[in-house]
Tab-separated table of C-alpha atoms in Angstrom:
chain	number	residue	atom	x	y	z
E	1	MET	CA	18.209	-146.820	-52.430
E	2	SER	CA	17.716	-148.879	-49.375
E	3	ASN	CA	18.011	-152.740	-50.654
E	4	ASP	CA	16.401	-154.408	-47.497
E	5	LEU	CA	12.881	-155.396	-48.868
E	6	ASP	CA	12.632	-158.154	-47.723
E	7	SER	CA	10.620	-156.129	-43.853
E	8	TYR	CA	8.503	-155.079	-46.328
E	9	ASP	CA	5.586	-156.621	-47.715
E	10	ASP	CA	3.798	-155.833	-51.462
E	11	VAL	CA	0.523	-154.159	-50.929
E	12	ALA	CA	0.439	-154.572	-54.137
E	13	GLN	CA	1.664	-155.467	-58.150
E	14	TRP	CA	1.167	-154.920	-61.245
E	15	ASP	CA	2.499	-156.240	-64.711
E	16	LEU	CA	1.570	-154.732	-67.716
E	17	ASN	CA	2.624	-155.634	-71.334
E	18	LEU	CA	3.911	-152.966	-73.568
E	19	PRO	CA	6.057	-153.174	-77.187
E	20	ASP	CA	9.348	-152.148	-75.071
E	21	GLY	CA	8.801	-155.970	-73.521
E	22	LYS	CA	6.178	-157.430	-69.905
E	23	HIS	CA	6.729	-155.128	-67.271
E	24	SER	CA	6.336	-156.006	-63.432
E	25	VAL	CA	5.458	-153.404	-60.335
E	26	ARG	CA	4.720	-153.596	-57.246
E	27	PHE	CA	3.694	-151.562	-54.264
E	28	GLN	CA	5.387	-151.793	-50.713
E	29	HIS	CA	3.405	-149.535	-47.757
E	30	GLY	CA	4.348	-149.185	-44.356
E	31	THR	CA	1.570	-148.386	-43.211
E	32	THR	CA	2.756	-146.933	-40.093
E	33	SER	CA	5.587	-145.641	-40.981
E	34	GLY	CA	5.099	-144.169	-44.710
E	35	ARG	CA	7.349	-145.752	-45.911
E	36	ARG	CA	7.106	-146.525	-49.973
E	37	VAL	CA	8.914	-148.059	-52.182
E	38	ILE	CA	8.428	-149.444	-56.557
E	39	LEU	CA	10.221	-151.391	-57.969
E	40	VAL	CA	10.015	-152.256	-61.411
E	41	ASP	CA	10.883	-154.834	-63.309
E	42	GLY	CA	12.077	-156.417	-59.413
E	43	LYS	CA	14.668	-152.955	-59.735
E	44	GLU	CA	13.883	-150.433	-56.950
E	45	VAL	CA	12.800	-146.824	-58.909
E	46	ARG	CA	11.724	-145.066	-55.665
E	47	ASN	CA	11.951	-145.283	-51.678
E	48	THR	CA	10.330	-142.426	-49.855
E	49	GLY	CA	11.584	-143.511	-46.244
E	50	TRP	CA	9.833	-142.740	-43.511
E	51	GLN	CA	7.117	-139.877	-44.048
E	52	PHE	CA	3.495	-138.227	-41.579
E	53	LYS	CA	1.644	-139.102	-45.162
E	54	LEU	CA	-0.614	-142.259	-46.033
E	55	VAL	CA	-1.952	-141.265	-48.539
E	56	GLY	CA	-1.612	-139.419	-51.528
E	57	LYS	CA	0.427	-140.154	-55.399
E	58	GLU	CA	4.069	-141.388	-56.177
E	59	SER	CA	5.418	-141.300	-59.685
E	60	PHE	CA	7.708	-143.403	-60.889
E	61	LEU	CA	8.090	-144.042	-65.188
E	62	ILE	CA	7.170	-147.278	-66.813
E	63	GLY	CA	10.138	-147.321	-70.151
E	64	LYS	CA	8.703	-144.367	-70.710
E	65	HIS	CA	5.611	-144.028	-70.118
E	66	ARG	CA	5.033	-141.832	-67.283
E	67	ALA	CA	3.205	-143.559	-64.534
E	68	CYS	CA	1.906	-143.007	-60.411
E	69	ILE	CA	-0.051	-145.153	-57.824
E	70	ILE	CA	-3.071	-143.493	-55.869
E	71	ILE	CA	-3.017	-144.579	-52.250
E	72	GLU	CA	-6.401	-144.003	-50.421
E	73	ALA	CA	-7.612	-144.308	-46.639
E	74	ASN	CA	-10.386	-147.713	-47.399
E	75	GLY	CA	-11.444	-146.550	-43.214
E	76	LEU	CA	-8.467	-148.957	-41.605
E	77	ASN	CA	-7.894	-150.157	-45.119
E	78	TYR	CA	-6.027	-149.265	-48.139
E	79	THR	CA	-6.325	-148.261	-51.569
E	80	TYR	CA	-3.815	-148.874	-54.345
E	81	ILE	CA	-4.536	-147.320	-58.346
E	82	LEU	CA	-1.328	-147.043	-60.737
E	83	GLU	CA	-2.504	-145.383	-63.066
E	84	VAL	CA	-0.339	-145.250	-66.690
E	85	ASP	CA	0.059	-142.348	-69.397
E	86	GLY	CA	-3.148	-140.474	-66.677
E	87	LYS	CA	-4.943	-143.376	-67.318
E	88	SER	CA	-6.679	-145.915	-64.884
E	89	LEU	CA	-4.269	-149.571	-65.582
E	90	LYS	CA	-7.124	-150.492	-67.786
E	91	ARG	CA	-8.242	-147.257	-69.614
E	92	PHE	CA	-4.635	-147.814	-70.045
E	93	VAL	CA	-4.358	-151.311	-71.539
E	94	GLU	CA	-8.070	-150.923	-73.547
E	95	ASN	CA	-6.128	-148.890	-75.445
E	96	ARG	CA	-2.681	-149.587	-76.134
E	97	LYS	CA	-4.901	-152.659	-77.788
E	98	LYS	CA	-6.507	-150.939	-80.170
E	99	ALA	CA	-3.172	-149.181	-80.882
E	100	CYS	CA	-0.849	-151.834	-81.030
E	101	ARG	CA	-0.753	-155.892	-82.649
E	102	THR	CA	1.059	-157.805	-80.706
E	103	TRP	CA	2.222	-161.533	-82.484
E	104	THR	CA	4.232	-164.381	-80.202
E	105	PRO	CA	5.985	-166.919	-82.745
E	106	HIS	CA	8.463	-169.638	-82.801
E	107	VAL	CA	11.259	-168.968	-85.198
E	108	GLY	CA	14.067	-171.827	-84.970
E	109	GLY	CA	12.541	-172.594	-82.113
E	110	ASN	CA	13.229	-169.742	-79.896
E	111	PRO	CA	10.110	-167.572	-78.977
E	112	HIS	CA	9.935	-163.844	-80.338
E	113	ARG	CA	7.590	-161.202	-79.420
E	114	VAL	CA	7.043	-158.933	-82.234
E	115	VAL	CA	4.499	-155.669	-82.081
E	116	LEU	CA	2.287	-153.242	-84.327
E	117	GLU	CA	2.186	-149.863	-83.000
E	118	LYS	CA	-0.836	-148.908	-85.698
E	119	ASP	CA	-0.320	-145.602	-85.058
E	120	SER	CA	3.060	-145.033	-86.109
E	121	LEU	CA	4.056	-148.081	-87.653
E	122	ASN	CA	6.867	-148.878	-85.469
E	123	VAL	CA	8.201	-152.509	-85.347
E	124	TRP	CA	9.632	-153.410	-81.813
E	125	LEU	CA	11.330	-157.932	-81.270
E	126	ASP	CA	11.285	-159.004	-78.489
E	127	GLY	CA	11.683	-155.136	-77.403
E	128	VAL	CA	13.682	-153.572	-79.380
E	129	LYS	CA	12.756	-151.185	-81.931
E	130	LEU	CA	13.166	-152.264	-84.892
E	131	ASP	CA	14.830	-150.633	-88.743
E	132	VAL	CA	12.802	-151.993	-91.028
E	133	MET	CA	10.843	-151.218	-94.650
E	134	GLY	CA	7.458	-150.199	-96.209
E	135	GLU	CA	6.160	-150.543	-99.004
E	136	PHE	CA	3.502	-150.260	-100.570
E	137	THR	CA	1.523	-152.346	-102.809
E	138	ASP	CA	-1.704	-152.855	-105.150
E	139	ASN	CA	-3.127	-154.792	-102.110
E	140	GLY	CA	-1.771	-152.743	-99.073
E	141	THR	CA	1.168	-151.958	-96.732
E	142	GLU	CA	4.295	-154.383	-96.001
E	143	THR	CA	6.523	-153.659	-93.353
E	144	HIS	CA	9.896	-156.056	-94.053
E	145	PHE	CA	12.444	-156.973	-90.983
E	146	MET	CA	14.325	-160.334	-90.059
E	147	ILE	CA	13.452	-162.843	-87.473
E	148	ASP	CA	16.575	-165.386	-86.009
E	149	ASN	CA	17.835	-164.556	-89.739
E	150	ARG	CA	14.648	-165.300	-91.565
E	151	GLU	CA	11.950	-162.599	-93.680
E	152	ALA	CA	9.022	-161.580	-91.636
E	153	VAL	CA	6.423	-159.360	-93.504
E	154	ILE	CA	3.561	-157.388	-91.727
E	155	ARG	CA	0.435	-156.929	-94.233
E	156	ALA	CA	-2.096	-154.454	-93.691
E	157	VAL	CA	-5.035	-154.552	-96.239
E	158	THR	CA	-8.019	-152.865	-96.044
E	159	SER	CA	-11.530	-154.932	-94.512
E	160	GLY	CA	-13.748	-152.731	-96.735
E	161	LYS	CA	-15.793	-152.300	-94.051
E	162	ARG	CA	-15.439	-148.327	-91.929
E	163	ARG	CA	-15.641	-150.035	-88.372
E	164	GLU	CA	-12.825	-153.060	-88.939
E	165	GLY	CA	-10.968	-150.328	-90.842
E	166	ILE	CA	-7.229	-151.763	-91.310
E	167	ILE	CA	-6.081	-156.029	-91.280
E	168	TYR	CA	-3.000	-156.038	-89.697
E	169	SER	CA	-1.079	-160.308	-90.490
E	170	LEU	CA	2.499	-161.052	-89.783
E	171	PHE	CA	3.917	-163.479	-91.946
E	172	ILE	CA	7.389	-166.034	-91.313
E	173	GLY	CA	7.916	-167.087	-94.849
E	174	ASP	CA	5.096	-168.045	-96.334
E	175	THR	CA	3.581	-168.804	-93.044
E	176	GLN	CA	1.204	-167.234	-91.086
E	177	VAL	CA	1.281	-166.079	-87.591
E	178	PRO	CA	-1.266	-165.490	-85.357
E	179	ASP	CA	-2.117	-162.805	-83.378
E	180	ALA	CA	-1.655	-162.750	-79.571
E	181	PHE	CA	-4.272	-162.648	-77.791
E	182	GLU	CA	-2.014	-161.409	-73.614
E	183	ASN	CA	-4.874	-161.609	-71.552
E	184	GLU	CA	-3.030	-159.855	-68.504
E	185	ASN	CA	-2.129	-156.646	-69.892
E	186	LEU	CA	-1.268	-155.057	-73.397
């Protein structure tokens, strides 16, 4: 794949957060040549070269997630839509926010990102899936792991309200870590 990307401008860019970390997708589209270049986290993952068709779809992976950029003509302009796992980016982000819980603690002066996938109970630390130890307690469950040689635990307790469901809290030592509100995408 060519590294001569400077002659083409990015026509679209998306940033999204997944359990394995933050990802950036850049798209370059030669509107006269039809050339399409997709970069994920700065690495070229697709380069179509010259082609006749200026609209269509380009598929690729973001980590383990299937992604697709849809190119549509709108008069003399083009519209670029990112889909992830068959859903619009907006819908994918909404679903991920429901399925995951994220915290961004600082431990020993180092920033970290902890993600709990609620459906699988997988725990990710700085983009790496952890081997964790879970146990049942009188109030719910606790999932134990280490962050920079400090004990961390995710406690899951019922809210007692059907609409609220289970409440997940991260503790490092005896200190509760506030939830991260990632305004960009989860």
